[in-house]
Short mmCIF file of C-alpha atoms in Angstrom, two decimals:
data_model
loop_
_atom_site.label_atom_id
_atom_site.label_comp_id
_atom_site.label_asym_id
_atom_site.label_seq_id
_atom_site.Cartn_x
_atom_site.Cartn_y
_atom_site.Cartn_z
CA MET A 1 -205.13 109.18 146.29
CA TRP A 2 -203.22 109.27 149.57
CA ALA A 3 -200.81 111.76 147.99
CA SER A 4 -203.64 114.22 147.36
CA ALA A 5 -204.81 113.91 150.98
CA PHE A 6 -201.94 116.02 152.34
CA PRO A 7 -202.76 119.23 150.42
CA ALA A 8 -206.50 118.59 150.83
CA ILE A 9 -206.00 118.54 154.61
CA ARG A 10 -204.25 121.92 154.42
CA VAL A 11 -207.19 123.32 152.44
CA SER A 12 -209.74 122.04 154.97
CA LEU A 13 -207.75 123.41 157.93
CA VAL A 14 -208.38 126.94 156.67
CA ALA A 15 -211.89 126.74 158.15
CA TYR A 16 -211.94 123.68 160.42
CA THR A 17 -210.00 122.47 163.46
CA PRO A 18 -207.84 119.33 163.20
CA THR A 19 -210.39 117.24 165.14
CA GLU A 20 -213.30 118.55 163.05
CA VAL A 21 -211.50 117.64 159.84
CA ALA A 22 -210.76 114.14 161.14
CA PHE A 23 -214.31 113.46 162.35
CA LEU A 24 -216.14 114.92 159.35
CA ARG A 25 -213.80 113.15 156.93
CA TYR A 26 -214.59 109.76 158.41
CA LEU A 27 -218.25 110.58 158.95
CA VAL A 28 -218.43 110.85 155.15
CA ALA A 29 -216.46 107.62 154.79
CA SER A 30 -218.66 105.84 157.35
CA ALA A 31 -221.85 106.91 155.57
CA VAL A 32 -220.59 105.55 152.25
CA LEU A 33 -219.58 102.28 153.89
CA VAL A 34 -222.97 101.93 155.64
CA ILE A 35 -224.63 102.05 152.23
CA TYR A 36 -222.17 99.46 150.92
CA ALA A 37 -222.72 97.19 153.94
CA ILE A 38 -226.50 97.29 153.51
CA ILE A 39 -226.44 96.67 149.76
CA TYR A 40 -224.04 93.74 149.98
CA ARG A 41 -225.31 92.48 153.36
CA MET A 42 -221.86 92.61 154.87
CA PRO A 43 -221.65 90.42 158.00
CA LEU A 44 -220.40 91.89 161.25
CA PRO A 45 -217.15 90.54 162.72
CA ARG A 46 -217.13 87.97 165.47
CA LEU A 47 -217.67 89.36 168.95
CA ARG A 48 -214.24 88.26 170.15
CA ASP A 49 -212.58 90.38 167.43
CA PHE A 50 -214.43 93.59 168.33
CA PRO A 51 -211.78 94.87 170.78
CA ALA A 52 -208.92 94.35 168.30
CA ILE A 53 -210.83 96.02 165.47
CA ALA A 54 -211.83 98.91 167.74
CA LEU A 55 -208.19 99.37 168.74
CA CYS A 56 -207.20 99.41 165.06
CA GLY A 57 -209.87 102.04 164.46
CA PHE A 58 -208.60 104.21 167.30
CA VAL A 59 -204.92 103.97 166.32
CA GLY A 60 -205.26 103.99 162.53
CA PHE A 61 -208.03 106.53 162.13
CA ALA A 62 -208.64 108.60 165.28
CA LEU A 63 -205.10 109.04 166.59
CA TYR A 64 -203.47 109.10 163.15
CA ASN A 65 -205.75 111.75 161.69
CA ILE A 66 -205.85 114.05 164.70
CA ALA A 67 -202.04 114.03 164.95
CA LEU A 68 -201.54 114.47 161.19
CA ASN A 69 -204.06 117.29 160.91
CA ALA A 70 -202.62 119.10 163.93
CA GLY A 71 -199.13 118.75 162.49
CA GLU A 72 -200.18 120.15 159.13
CA MET A 73 -201.30 123.33 160.86
CA THR A 74 -197.63 124.36 160.96
CA ILE A 75 -195.74 122.35 158.32
CA LEU A 76 -196.09 122.07 154.55
CA ALA A 77 -198.15 119.26 153.04
CA GLY A 78 -195.22 117.94 151.02
CA MET A 79 -192.97 117.67 154.07
CA ALA A 80 -195.74 115.97 156.05
CA SER A 81 -195.99 113.38 153.30
CA PHE A 82 -192.25 112.63 153.49
CA ILE A 83 -192.48 112.12 157.26
CA ILE A 84 -195.51 109.84 156.90
CA SER A 85 -193.70 107.89 154.17
CA SER A 86 -191.07 106.90 156.73
CA GLU A 87 -193.73 104.46 157.94
CA ILE A 88 -192.25 102.07 155.39
CA GLY A 89 -189.15 101.75 157.54
CA ILE A 90 -191.18 101.54 160.74
CA ILE A 91 -193.48 98.88 159.25
CA ALA A 92 -190.40 96.85 158.28
CA LEU A 93 -189.03 97.21 161.82
CA LEU A 94 -192.32 96.24 163.46
CA SER A 95 -192.74 93.31 161.07
CA TRP A 96 -189.28 92.12 162.09
CA LEU A 97 -190.21 92.41 165.77
CA PHE A 98 -193.64 90.78 165.66
CA TYR A 99 -193.75 88.58 162.56
CA GLY A 100 -190.13 87.58 162.13
CA ASP A 101 -189.75 89.26 158.72
CA ARG A 102 -186.08 89.60 157.81
CA LEU A 103 -184.57 93.07 157.60
CA GLY A 104 -181.03 92.42 156.41
CA ARG A 105 -178.33 95.03 155.93
CA ALA A 106 -180.28 97.05 153.36
CA GLY A 107 -183.39 97.00 155.54
CA TRP A 108 -181.58 98.27 158.63
CA LEU A 109 -179.83 100.96 156.59
CA GLY A 110 -183.20 101.96 155.14
CA VAL A 111 -184.78 102.28 158.59
CA LEU A 112 -181.83 104.39 159.78
CA SER A 113 -182.06 106.62 156.69
CA CYS A 114 -185.76 107.23 157.34
CA ILE A 115 -185.02 108.27 160.92
CA VAL A 116 -182.18 110.59 159.88
CA GLY A 117 -184.28 112.15 157.11
CA VAL A 118 -187.19 112.83 159.45
CA GLY A 119 -184.73 114.36 161.94
CA ILE A 120 -183.41 116.78 159.31
CA ILE A 121 -186.95 117.78 158.33
CA SER A 122 -187.80 118.25 162.01
CA PHE A 123 -185.11 120.83 162.61
CA SER A 124 -185.33 122.51 159.20
CA THR A 125 -189.03 123.36 159.60
CA GLY A 126 -188.60 124.91 163.05
CA SER A 127 -187.48 128.46 163.70
CA ASN A 128 -183.70 128.85 163.94
CA PHE A 129 -183.36 125.10 163.32
CA GLN A 130 -185.20 124.25 166.53
CA LEU A 131 -187.27 121.08 166.76
CA SER A 132 -190.68 121.65 165.16
CA SER A 133 -193.75 120.64 167.17
CA GLY A 134 -195.64 120.14 163.91
CA VAL A 135 -193.11 117.56 162.77
CA LEU A 136 -193.37 115.76 166.12
CA LEU A 137 -197.14 115.54 165.72
CA VAL A 138 -196.81 114.16 162.19
CA PHE A 139 -194.27 111.63 163.45
CA VAL A 140 -196.79 110.51 166.10
CA ALA A 141 -199.21 110.01 163.20
CA THR A 142 -196.51 108.00 161.41
CA LEU A 143 -196.08 105.70 164.39
CA ALA A 144 -199.86 105.31 164.63
CA ILE A 145 -200.37 104.33 160.98
CA SER A 146 -197.38 101.97 161.11
CA ILE A 147 -198.78 100.19 164.17
CA TYR A 148 -202.20 100.04 162.48
CA SER A 149 -200.72 98.46 159.35
CA VAL A 150 -199.02 95.72 161.36
CA MET A 151 -201.92 95.18 163.80
CA GLN A 152 -204.42 94.48 161.05
CA LYS A 153 -202.39 91.69 159.46
CA PRO A 154 -203.79 88.78 161.57
CA LEU A 155 -207.33 90.18 161.32
CA LEU A 156 -207.08 90.16 157.53
CA GLN A 157 -206.65 86.40 157.70
CA ARG A 158 -210.23 86.17 159.00
CA TYR A 159 -211.93 89.08 157.22
CA ASN A 160 -211.71 90.49 153.72
CA ALA A 161 -210.23 93.94 153.15
CA ILE A 162 -213.53 95.80 152.77
CA GLN A 163 -215.14 94.15 155.80
CA PHE A 164 -212.20 94.89 158.08
CA THR A 165 -211.63 98.43 156.84
CA THR A 166 -215.32 99.26 157.15
CA CYS A 167 -215.48 98.15 160.78
CA ALA A 168 -212.19 99.90 161.62
CA ILE A 169 -213.41 103.16 160.06
CA TRP A 170 -216.70 102.94 161.95
CA SER A 171 -214.79 102.38 165.19
CA GLY A 172 -212.43 105.27 164.51
CA THR A 173 -215.33 107.58 163.67
CA ILE A 174 -217.03 106.77 166.97
CA PHE A 175 -213.84 107.62 168.85
CA LEU A 176 -213.48 110.85 166.86
CA PHE A 177 -217.05 111.88 167.73
CA PHE A 178 -216.12 112.15 171.41
CA PHE A 179 -213.34 114.61 170.53
CA THR A 180 -215.67 116.97 168.67
CA PRO A 181 -219.39 116.17 169.15
CA ASN A 182 -220.60 119.45 167.63
CA ALA A 183 -218.59 119.25 164.40
CA VAL A 184 -221.61 118.45 162.21
CA PHE A 185 -223.38 121.66 163.23
CA SER A 186 -220.29 123.74 162.45
CA VAL A 187 -220.56 122.88 158.74
CA ILE A 188 -223.48 125.30 158.32
CA ASP A 189 -221.31 128.38 158.79
CA LYS A 190 -218.20 127.15 156.97
CA PRO A 191 -216.99 128.10 153.45
CA ILE A 192 -217.82 125.61 150.69
CA TYR A 193 -214.26 125.00 149.42
CA PRO A 194 -212.81 123.57 152.68
CA THR A 195 -216.02 121.57 153.16
CA LEU A 196 -215.68 120.02 149.70
CA ALA A 197 -212.07 119.18 150.54
CA ILE A 198 -213.28 117.22 153.58
CA ALA A 199 -215.87 115.39 151.46
CA TYR A 200 -213.11 114.45 149.01
CA LEU A 201 -210.90 113.26 151.88
CA GLY A 202 -213.66 111.05 153.20
CA LEU A 203 -214.56 109.42 149.91
CA PHE A 204 -211.28 108.85 148.10
CA PRO A 205 -208.27 108.83 150.49
CA GLY A 206 -210.66 107.83 153.29
CA VAL A 207 -212.50 104.85 151.76
CA VAL A 208 -211.03 103.78 148.44
CA ALA A 209 -207.36 104.07 149.39
CA TYR A 210 -207.70 102.30 152.76
CA VAL A 211 -209.68 99.42 151.27
CA ALA A 212 -207.05 98.99 148.56
CA TRP A 213 -204.27 99.10 151.17
CA SER A 214 -205.94 96.47 153.32
CA TYR A 215 -206.42 94.27 150.25
CA VAL A 216 -202.70 94.50 149.45
CA LEU A 217 -201.78 93.65 153.05
CA SER A 218 -204.02 90.58 152.87
CA LYS A 219 -202.00 89.24 149.92
CA ILE A 220 -198.34 90.04 150.70
CA PRO A 221 -196.12 90.63 153.81
CA ALA A 222 -196.66 93.96 155.59
CA SER A 223 -193.01 94.94 155.16
CA GLN A 224 -193.18 94.30 151.41
CA ALA A 225 -196.50 96.10 151.02
CA GLY A 226 -194.98 99.17 152.64
CA SER A 227 -192.47 99.49 149.83
CA TYR A 228 -195.24 100.33 147.37
CA LEU A 229 -195.92 103.57 149.24
CA ALA A 230 -192.59 104.96 148.05
CA LEU A 231 -194.00 107.28 145.40
CA ILE A 232 -196.59 108.95 147.65
CA PRO A 233 -194.32 111.76 148.97
CA ILE A 234 -193.08 112.61 145.47
CA ALA A 235 -196.65 112.83 144.20
CA ALA A 236 -197.74 114.81 147.28
CA LEU A 237 -194.89 117.28 146.80
CA LEU A 238 -195.93 117.84 143.18
CA ILE A 239 -199.64 118.16 143.97
CA SER A 240 -198.91 120.58 146.84
CA TRP A 241 -196.82 122.73 144.52
CA LEU A 242 -199.49 122.78 141.79
CA TRP A 243 -202.47 123.19 144.14
CA LEU A 244 -201.13 125.26 147.04
CA LYS A 245 -197.96 126.76 145.53
CA GLU A 246 -195.95 125.32 148.44
CA VAL A 247 -192.17 125.27 147.99
CA PRO A 248 -190.18 123.58 150.81
CA GLN A 249 -186.79 124.85 151.98
CA PRO A 250 -183.74 123.18 150.40
CA ILE A 251 -182.71 121.59 153.72
CA SER A 252 -186.22 120.12 154.06
CA LEU A 253 -185.91 118.66 150.57
CA LEU A 254 -182.57 117.14 151.59
CA GLY A 255 -184.27 115.45 154.54
CA GLY A 256 -187.03 114.25 152.22
CA ALA A 257 -184.45 112.84 149.80
CA ILE A 258 -182.80 110.90 152.64
CA VAL A 259 -186.18 109.49 153.69
CA PHE A 260 -186.81 108.49 150.08
CA SER A 261 -183.43 106.76 149.89
CA GLY A 262 -184.40 104.81 153.00
CA ILE A 263 -187.64 103.76 151.32
CA LEU A 264 -185.69 102.53 148.29
CA LEU A 265 -183.34 100.54 150.52
CA VAL A 266 -186.25 98.81 152.25
CA ASN A 267 -187.76 98.18 148.82
CA ARG A 268 -184.47 96.73 147.58
CA ARG A 269 -184.39 94.38 150.56
CA ASN A 270 -187.90 93.20 149.68
CA GLU A 271 -186.93 92.56 146.06
CA ARG A 272 -184.02 90.40 147.18
CA GLU A 273 -186.38 88.33 149.29
#
């Protein structure tokens, strides 16, 4: 589901701004989760955890989505997915820093490969091999989602995946509202196809995928969980080609392949552990 989000974002950006896409996407997600919370009488988190959950919502949903959407204004969906997939290396690095997870030789080499691969993509998508601003924005999104993944780990020891994700999405949506308070009214004059793409983003990659990801993180180490994201860029590249007819430059594909090799190295390190 996350793989399909990258081309769906490109479709929605035809008619909406990056902040509008982010807010409306999670407005849909928030509405679905409100219904769920009422039906199942989901308890609210403890007051002392509100600031941490709100921070997760800002970093993992507001900052991540605004940066990703803005980046996809200028770079292909498939290449954006490869950059975001480098979060696996960043998650491993952050888990080593904050939780004492071992990296090992393969892990360090994987992190380095992710950085090199993103660097190649950065210059290959710019004009005359200059650094692309779109890639920089997507990399900011990568840092944001990596920090979010590591930050939520201790909170998932006190709350289940759905409860935490619901509160984080609500928090992120509130933050996003302040960036674009009139977004709801803009829907009236927009084409139906980009609007449906936003609805899809909110329901499937927005709710279902994040809940599943939080559930996985509640069961296994964050660095190990990150390795299961390895196939997302491959799937995103295929979906973008079938849906949007996007074909990246060969040098961009080389950078993507290096990122993917880094993901495999981090995954190999996890298997050894």
